Coordinates of C-alpha atoms and ligand atoms in Angstrom, one line a residue:
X1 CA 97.3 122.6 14.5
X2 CA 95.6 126.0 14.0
X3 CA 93.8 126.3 10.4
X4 CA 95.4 130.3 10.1
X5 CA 96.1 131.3 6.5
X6 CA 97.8 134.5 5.9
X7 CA 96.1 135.1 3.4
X8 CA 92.8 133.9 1.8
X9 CA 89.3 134.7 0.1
X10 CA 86.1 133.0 0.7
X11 CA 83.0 133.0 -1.5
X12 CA 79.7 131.1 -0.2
X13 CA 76.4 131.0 -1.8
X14 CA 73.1 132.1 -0.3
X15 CA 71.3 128.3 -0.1
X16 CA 69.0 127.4 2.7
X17 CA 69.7 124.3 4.1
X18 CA 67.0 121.8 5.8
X19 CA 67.9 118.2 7.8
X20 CA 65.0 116.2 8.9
X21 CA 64.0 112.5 9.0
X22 CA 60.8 113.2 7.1
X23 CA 61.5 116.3 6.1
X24 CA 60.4 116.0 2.4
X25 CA 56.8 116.0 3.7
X26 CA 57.5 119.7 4.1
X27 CA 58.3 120.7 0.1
X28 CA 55.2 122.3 0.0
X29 CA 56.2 124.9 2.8
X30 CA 59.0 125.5 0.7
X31 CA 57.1 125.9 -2.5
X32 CA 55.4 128.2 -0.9
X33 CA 58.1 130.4 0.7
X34 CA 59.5 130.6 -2.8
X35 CA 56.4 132.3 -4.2
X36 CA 56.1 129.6 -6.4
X37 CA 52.2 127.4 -6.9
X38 CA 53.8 125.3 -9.9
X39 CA 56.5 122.8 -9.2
X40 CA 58.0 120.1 -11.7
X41 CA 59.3 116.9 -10.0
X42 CA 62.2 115.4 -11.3
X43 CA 63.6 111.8 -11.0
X44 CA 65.1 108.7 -12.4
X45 CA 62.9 106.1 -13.8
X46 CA 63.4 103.9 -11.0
X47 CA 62.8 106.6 -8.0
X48 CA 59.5 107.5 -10.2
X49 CA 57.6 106.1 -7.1
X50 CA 59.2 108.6 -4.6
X51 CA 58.5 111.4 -7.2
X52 CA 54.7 110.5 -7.4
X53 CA 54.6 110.2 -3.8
X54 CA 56.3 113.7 -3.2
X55 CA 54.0 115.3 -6.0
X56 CA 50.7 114.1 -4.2
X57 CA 51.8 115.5 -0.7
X58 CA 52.7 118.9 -2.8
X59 CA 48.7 119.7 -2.0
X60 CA 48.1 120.6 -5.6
X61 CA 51.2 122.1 -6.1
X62 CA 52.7 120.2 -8.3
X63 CA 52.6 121.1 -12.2
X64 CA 54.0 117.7 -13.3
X65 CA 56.3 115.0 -12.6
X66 CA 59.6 114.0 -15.6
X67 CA 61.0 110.9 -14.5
X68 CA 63.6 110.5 -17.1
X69 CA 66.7 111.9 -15.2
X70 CA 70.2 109.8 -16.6
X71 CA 73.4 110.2 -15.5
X72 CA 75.6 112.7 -16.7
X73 CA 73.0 114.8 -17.9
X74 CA 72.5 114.3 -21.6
X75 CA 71.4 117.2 -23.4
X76 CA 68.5 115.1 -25.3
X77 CA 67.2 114.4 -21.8
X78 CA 66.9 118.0 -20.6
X79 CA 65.5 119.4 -23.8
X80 CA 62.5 117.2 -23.3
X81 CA 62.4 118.0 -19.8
X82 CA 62.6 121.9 -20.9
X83 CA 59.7 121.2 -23.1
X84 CA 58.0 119.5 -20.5
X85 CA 58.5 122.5 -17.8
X86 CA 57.2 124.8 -20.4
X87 CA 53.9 123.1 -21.1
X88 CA 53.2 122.4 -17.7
X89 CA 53.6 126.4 -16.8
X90 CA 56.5 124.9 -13.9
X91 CA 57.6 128.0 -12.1
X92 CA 60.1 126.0 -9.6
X93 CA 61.7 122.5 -9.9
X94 CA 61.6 119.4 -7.2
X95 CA 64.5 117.4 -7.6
X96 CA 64.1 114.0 -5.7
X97 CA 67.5 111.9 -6.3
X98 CA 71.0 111.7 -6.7
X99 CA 72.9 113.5 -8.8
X100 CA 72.0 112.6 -11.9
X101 CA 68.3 114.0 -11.2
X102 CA 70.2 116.8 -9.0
X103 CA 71.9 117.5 -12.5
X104 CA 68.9 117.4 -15.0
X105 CA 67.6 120.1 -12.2
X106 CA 70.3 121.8 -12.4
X107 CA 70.2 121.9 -16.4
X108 CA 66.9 123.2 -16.3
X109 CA 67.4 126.2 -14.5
X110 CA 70.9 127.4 -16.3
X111 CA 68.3 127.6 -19.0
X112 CA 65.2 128.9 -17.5
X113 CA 66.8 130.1 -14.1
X114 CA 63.5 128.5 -12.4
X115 CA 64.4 128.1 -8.2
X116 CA 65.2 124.5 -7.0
X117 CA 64.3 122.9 -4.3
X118 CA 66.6 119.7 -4.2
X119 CA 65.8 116.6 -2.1
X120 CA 68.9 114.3 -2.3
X121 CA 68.9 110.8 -1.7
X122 CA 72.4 109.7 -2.2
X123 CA 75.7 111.5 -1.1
X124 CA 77.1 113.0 -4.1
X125 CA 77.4 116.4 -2.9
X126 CA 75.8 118.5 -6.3
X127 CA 73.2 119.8 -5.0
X128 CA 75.6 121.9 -3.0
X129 CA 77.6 123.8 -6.2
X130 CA 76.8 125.7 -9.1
X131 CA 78.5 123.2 -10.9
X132 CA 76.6 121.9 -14.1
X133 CA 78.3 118.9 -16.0
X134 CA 76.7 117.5 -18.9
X135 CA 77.1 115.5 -22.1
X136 CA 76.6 115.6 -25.2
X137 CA 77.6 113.2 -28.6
X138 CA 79.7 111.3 -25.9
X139 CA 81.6 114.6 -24.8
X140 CA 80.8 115.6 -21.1
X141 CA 81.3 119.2 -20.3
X142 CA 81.1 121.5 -17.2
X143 CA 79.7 125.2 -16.4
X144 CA 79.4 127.1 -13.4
X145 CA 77.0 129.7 -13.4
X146 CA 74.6 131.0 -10.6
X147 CA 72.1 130.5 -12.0
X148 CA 72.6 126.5 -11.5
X149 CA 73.3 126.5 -7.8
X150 CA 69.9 125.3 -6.0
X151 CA 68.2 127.3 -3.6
X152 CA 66.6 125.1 -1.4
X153 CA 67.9 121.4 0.0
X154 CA 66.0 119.1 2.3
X155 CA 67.9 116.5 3.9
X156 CA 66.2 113.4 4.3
X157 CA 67.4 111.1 6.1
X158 CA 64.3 108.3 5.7
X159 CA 64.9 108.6 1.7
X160 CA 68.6 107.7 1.7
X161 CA 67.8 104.6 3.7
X162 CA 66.5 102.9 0.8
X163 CA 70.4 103.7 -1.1
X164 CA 71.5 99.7 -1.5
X165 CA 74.5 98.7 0.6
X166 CA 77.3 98.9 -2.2
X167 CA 76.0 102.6 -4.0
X168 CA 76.3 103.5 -0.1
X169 CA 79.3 103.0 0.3
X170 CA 81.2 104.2 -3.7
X171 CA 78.5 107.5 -3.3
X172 CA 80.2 108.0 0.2
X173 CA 83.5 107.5 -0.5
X174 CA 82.5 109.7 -3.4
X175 CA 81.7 112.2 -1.2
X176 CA 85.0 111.8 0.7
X177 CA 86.7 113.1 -2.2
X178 CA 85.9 116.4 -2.8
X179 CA 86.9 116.8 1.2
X180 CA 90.1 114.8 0.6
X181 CA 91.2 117.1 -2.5
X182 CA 90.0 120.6 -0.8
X183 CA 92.5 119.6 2.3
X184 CA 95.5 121.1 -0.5
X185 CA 93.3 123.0 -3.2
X186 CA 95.1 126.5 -4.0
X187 CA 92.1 128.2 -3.2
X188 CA 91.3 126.7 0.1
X189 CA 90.2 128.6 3.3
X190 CA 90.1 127.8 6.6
X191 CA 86.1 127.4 6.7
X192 CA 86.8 125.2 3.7
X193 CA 89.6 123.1 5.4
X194 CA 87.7 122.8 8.7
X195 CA 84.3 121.3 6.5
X196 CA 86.3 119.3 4.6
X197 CA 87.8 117.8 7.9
X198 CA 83.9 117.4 9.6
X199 CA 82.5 115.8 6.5
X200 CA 85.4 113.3 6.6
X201 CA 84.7 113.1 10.0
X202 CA 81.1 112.4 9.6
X203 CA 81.8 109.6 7.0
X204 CA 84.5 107.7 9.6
X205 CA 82.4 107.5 12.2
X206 CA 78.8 106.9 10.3
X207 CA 79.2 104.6 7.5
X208 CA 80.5 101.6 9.2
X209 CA 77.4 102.0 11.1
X210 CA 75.6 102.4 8.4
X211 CA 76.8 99.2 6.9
X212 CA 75.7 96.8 10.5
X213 CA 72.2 98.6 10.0
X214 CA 71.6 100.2 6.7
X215 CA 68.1 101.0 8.3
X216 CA 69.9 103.2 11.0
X217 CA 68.2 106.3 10.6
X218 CA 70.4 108.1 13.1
X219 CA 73.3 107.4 11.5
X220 CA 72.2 107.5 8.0
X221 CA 71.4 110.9 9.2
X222 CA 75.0 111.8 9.9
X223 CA 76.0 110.5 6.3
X224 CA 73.8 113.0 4.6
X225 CA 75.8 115.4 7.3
X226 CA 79.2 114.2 6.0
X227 CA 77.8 114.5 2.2
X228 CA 76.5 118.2 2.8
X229 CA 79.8 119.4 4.2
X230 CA 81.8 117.4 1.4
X231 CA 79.3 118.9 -1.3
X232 CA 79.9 122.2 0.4
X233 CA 83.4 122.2 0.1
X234 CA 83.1 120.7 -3.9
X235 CA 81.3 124.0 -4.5
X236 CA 83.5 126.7 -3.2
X237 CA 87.2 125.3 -3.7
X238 CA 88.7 124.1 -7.3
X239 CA 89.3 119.9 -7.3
X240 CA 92.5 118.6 -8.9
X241 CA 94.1 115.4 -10.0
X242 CA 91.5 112.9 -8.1
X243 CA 88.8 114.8 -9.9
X244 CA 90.3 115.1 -12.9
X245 CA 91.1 110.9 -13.4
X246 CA 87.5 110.3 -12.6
X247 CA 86.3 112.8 -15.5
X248 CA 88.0 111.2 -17.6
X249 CA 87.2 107.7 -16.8
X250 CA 83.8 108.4 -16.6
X251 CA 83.9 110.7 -20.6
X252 CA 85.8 108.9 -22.1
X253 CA 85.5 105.0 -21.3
X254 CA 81.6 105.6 -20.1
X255 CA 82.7 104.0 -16.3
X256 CA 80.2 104.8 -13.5
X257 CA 80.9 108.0 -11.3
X258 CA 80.8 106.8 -7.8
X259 CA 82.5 103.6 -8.5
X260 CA 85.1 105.5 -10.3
X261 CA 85.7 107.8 -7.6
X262 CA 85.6 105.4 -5.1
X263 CA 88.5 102.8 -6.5
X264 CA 90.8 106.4 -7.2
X265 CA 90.7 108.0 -4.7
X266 CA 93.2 106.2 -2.6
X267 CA 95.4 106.2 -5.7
X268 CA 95.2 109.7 -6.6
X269 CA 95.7 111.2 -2.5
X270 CA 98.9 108.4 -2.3
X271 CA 100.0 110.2 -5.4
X272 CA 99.7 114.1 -3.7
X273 CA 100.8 112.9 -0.1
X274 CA 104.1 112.6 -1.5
X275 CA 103.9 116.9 -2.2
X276 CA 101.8 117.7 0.2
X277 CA 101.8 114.8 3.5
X278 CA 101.0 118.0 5.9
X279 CA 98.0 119.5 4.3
X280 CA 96.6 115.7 4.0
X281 CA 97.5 115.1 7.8
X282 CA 94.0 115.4 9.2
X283 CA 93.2 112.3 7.0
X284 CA 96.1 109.9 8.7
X285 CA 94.5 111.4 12.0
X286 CA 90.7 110.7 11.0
X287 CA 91.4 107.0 9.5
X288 CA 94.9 105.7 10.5
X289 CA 98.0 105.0 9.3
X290 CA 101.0 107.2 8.3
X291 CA 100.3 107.6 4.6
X292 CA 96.6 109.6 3.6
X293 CA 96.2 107.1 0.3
X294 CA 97.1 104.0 2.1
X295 CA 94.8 105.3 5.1
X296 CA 91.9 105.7 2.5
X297 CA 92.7 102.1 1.0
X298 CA 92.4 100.5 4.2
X299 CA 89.1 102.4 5.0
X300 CA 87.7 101.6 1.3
X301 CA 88.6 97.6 2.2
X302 CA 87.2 97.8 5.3
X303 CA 83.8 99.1 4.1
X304 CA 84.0 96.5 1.4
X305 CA 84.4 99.2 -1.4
X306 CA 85.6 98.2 -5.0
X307 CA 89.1 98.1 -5.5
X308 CA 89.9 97.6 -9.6
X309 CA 89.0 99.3 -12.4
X310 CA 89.0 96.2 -14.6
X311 CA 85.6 95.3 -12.5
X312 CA 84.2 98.4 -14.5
X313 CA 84.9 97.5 -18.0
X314 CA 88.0 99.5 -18.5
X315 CA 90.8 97.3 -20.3
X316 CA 94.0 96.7 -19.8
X317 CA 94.7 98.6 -23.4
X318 CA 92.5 101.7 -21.8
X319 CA 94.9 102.2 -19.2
X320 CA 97.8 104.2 -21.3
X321 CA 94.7 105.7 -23.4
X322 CA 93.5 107.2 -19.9
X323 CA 96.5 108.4 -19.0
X324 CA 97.0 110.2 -22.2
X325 CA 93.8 111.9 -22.2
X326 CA 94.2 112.4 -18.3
X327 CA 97.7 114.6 -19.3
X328 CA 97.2 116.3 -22.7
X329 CA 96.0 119.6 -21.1
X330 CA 98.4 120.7 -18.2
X331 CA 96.2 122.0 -14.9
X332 CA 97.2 122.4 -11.3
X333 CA 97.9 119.5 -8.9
X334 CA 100.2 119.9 -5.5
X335 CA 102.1 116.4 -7.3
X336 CA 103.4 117.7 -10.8
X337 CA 101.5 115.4 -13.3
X338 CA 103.3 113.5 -16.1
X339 CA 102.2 110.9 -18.0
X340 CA 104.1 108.2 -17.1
X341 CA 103.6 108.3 -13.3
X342 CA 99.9 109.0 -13.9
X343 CA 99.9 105.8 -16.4
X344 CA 101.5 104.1 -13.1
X345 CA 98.9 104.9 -11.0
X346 CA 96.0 104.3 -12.9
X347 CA 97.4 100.7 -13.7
X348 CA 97.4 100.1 -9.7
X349 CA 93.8 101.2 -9.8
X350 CA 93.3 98.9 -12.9
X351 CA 94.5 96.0 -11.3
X352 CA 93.3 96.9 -7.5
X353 CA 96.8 97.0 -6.0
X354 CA 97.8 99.1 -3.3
X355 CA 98.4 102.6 -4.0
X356 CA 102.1 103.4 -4.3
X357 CA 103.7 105.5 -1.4
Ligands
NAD401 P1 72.7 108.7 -9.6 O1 72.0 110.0 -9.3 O2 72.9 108.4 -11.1 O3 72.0 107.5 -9.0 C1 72.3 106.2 -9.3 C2 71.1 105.2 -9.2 O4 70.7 105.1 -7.9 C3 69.9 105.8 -10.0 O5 69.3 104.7 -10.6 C4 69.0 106.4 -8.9 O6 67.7 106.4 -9.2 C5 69.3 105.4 -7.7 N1 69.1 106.0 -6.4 C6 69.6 107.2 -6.0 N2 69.2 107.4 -4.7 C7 68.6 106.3 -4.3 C8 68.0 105.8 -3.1 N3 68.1 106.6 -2.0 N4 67.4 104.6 -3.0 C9 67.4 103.8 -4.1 N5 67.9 104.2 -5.3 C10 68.5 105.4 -5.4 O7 74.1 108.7 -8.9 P2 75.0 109.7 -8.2 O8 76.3 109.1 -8.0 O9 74.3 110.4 -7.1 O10 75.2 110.9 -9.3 C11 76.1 110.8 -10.3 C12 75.9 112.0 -11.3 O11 76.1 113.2 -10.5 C13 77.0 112.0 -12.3 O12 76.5 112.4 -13.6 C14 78.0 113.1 -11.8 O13 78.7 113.7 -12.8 C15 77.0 114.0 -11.1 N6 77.6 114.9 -10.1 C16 77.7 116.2 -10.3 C17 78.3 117.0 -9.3 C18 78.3 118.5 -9.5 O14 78.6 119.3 -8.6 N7 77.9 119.0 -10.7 C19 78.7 116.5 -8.1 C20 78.7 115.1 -7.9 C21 78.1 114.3 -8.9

């Protein structure tokens, strides 16, 4: 099936784009070609030993290390870190981690427009938009601005080795959404649709084999592939319904991102096949099946992915509150969205049935 649209637009940001095992040993290179002598590393608390690491190979270019990255970027968070930056002269940013540290990066420079050089270490995908979501007083909001897309990203395959086994597999399948849900996005292009196919490739064929060896270097390699192309995609096409659920899950009843993503996602594509069954086609052809969600449900089971929402903390009560928040402001989706059938399908991905055809 040729990927010819009559008609289309496409809009791609100037990023250079590294893969390596190793390659993180070369930031300083980077530092460098940036004209930059002063980076801040970033980081969760628990990757604070990568950071340090990655700061002494920076050959006395490193400023400082901030190892306080949390998800969803609070606000309090990055206006330490942008005190931090300040006092430590940083004139570029290292961020070592997923997104949450990709995000507190990312924060930083929407204030200070300082480059970034990001280093990612799960498959998330943020480090490839100019997509900023953060939160503040509970309330989690998103910007896009240039100024927040990174410059620079290393892929490194040695430092996603130590992802455990289950954040593997929800931050892929993570991943796999933003490829699932550019496959019908309004804006789509053909570049778009043919990345989005190769990153869903890339996950098929690599994460089961990441899962018999998660020390498989080769194939953790061709994750970070799948997660690159995925985030690639995330950044230049507008996400819909699947996207939408898990913003609201994650706002509004605090569940975790990837988790989230991964037990809707089946849900949310079963519910758009039934508009749009040819534009989600190259999913049944990359994992089976005649039906994209139920294909996606079989290839979350199979990989051992969770399957309920309840297992996150969200109610039974939560599920029509969810739904109510998920449908007060009306937005594009290929499925026309109304509150009863999206209260239907999140009480499927409450109780970790099957999603509806
Ligand atoms: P995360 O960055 O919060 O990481 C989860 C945990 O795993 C952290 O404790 C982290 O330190 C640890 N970890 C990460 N990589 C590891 C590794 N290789 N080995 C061992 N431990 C590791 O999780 P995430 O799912 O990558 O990011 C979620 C956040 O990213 C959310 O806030 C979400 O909103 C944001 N996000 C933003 C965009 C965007 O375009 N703006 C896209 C995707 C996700």
């Amino acid at each position: 099936m040729s990927l010819f649209q009559a008609s289309f637009e496409v809009q791609s940001a100037a990023v250079r784009v590294r893969f390596g095992e190793g390659i993180r040993r070369q930031i300083s290179s980077e530092v460098e070609r940036l004209g930059c002598k002063r980076a801040l590393v970033l980081s969760t608390p628990p990757q604070a030993d990568v950071a340090m690491e990655v700061a002494a190979d920076l050959n006395g270019l490193a400023a400082g290390i901030f190892t306080k990255a949390a998800m969803h970027t609070p606000v309090d968070v990055t206006a330490e870190a942008l005190e931090h930056a300040g006092a430590v002269e940083a004139d570029c940013l290292v961020a070592l981690g997923g997104g949450s540290t990709v995000g507190l990066g990312k924060a930083i420079a929407y204030k200070t427009d300082l480059p970034q050089i990001v280093v990612p270490t799960t498959y998330a995908g943020s480090e490839a938009t100019a997509i900023l979501g953060q939160t503040e007083n509970g309330v989690k909001t998103t910007v896009t601005d240039p100024k927040i897309q990174p410059e620079v990203i290393l892929y490194d395959a040695e430092l996603v080795r130590t992802l455990p086994v289950a954040m593997t597999v929800t931050s892929a399948l993570n991943a796999m959404a933003h490829a699932a849900e550019a496959l019908y996005a309004q804006n789509r292009n053909p570049m778009s649709t043919m990345v989005a196919i190769e990153g869903l490739k890339a996950f098929a064929a690599a994460l089961p084999r990441v899962l018999d060896n998660p020390g498989d270097l080769n194939a953790r390699g061709e994750t970070l592939y799948g997660a690159w192309l995925c985030g690639t995609v995330l950044g230049q096409v507008g996400m819909a319904l699947h996207h939408k659920l898990c913003h609201t899950l994650g706002g509004s009843f605090d569940l975790p991102h990837a988790e989230t993503h991964a037990v809707v996602l089946p849900h949310a594509i079963a519910f758009n096949a039934r508009a749009v069954p040819d534009l989600l086609a190259p999913v049944t052809k990359i994992f089976g099946g005649s039906n994209a969600g139920q294909a996606l449900f079989s290839f979350a089971k199979s990989v051992d992915a969770p399957s309920a929402l309840s297992e996150f903390g969200l109610t039974q009560d939560d599920v029509p509150k969810a739904a109510e928040i998920a449908t007060r402001k009306p937005y594009w989706n290929p499925q026309p969205v109304t509150r009863p059938a999206i209260e239907e399908l999140l009480q499927a991905a409450w109780a970790g049935d099957p999603p509806a055809a």
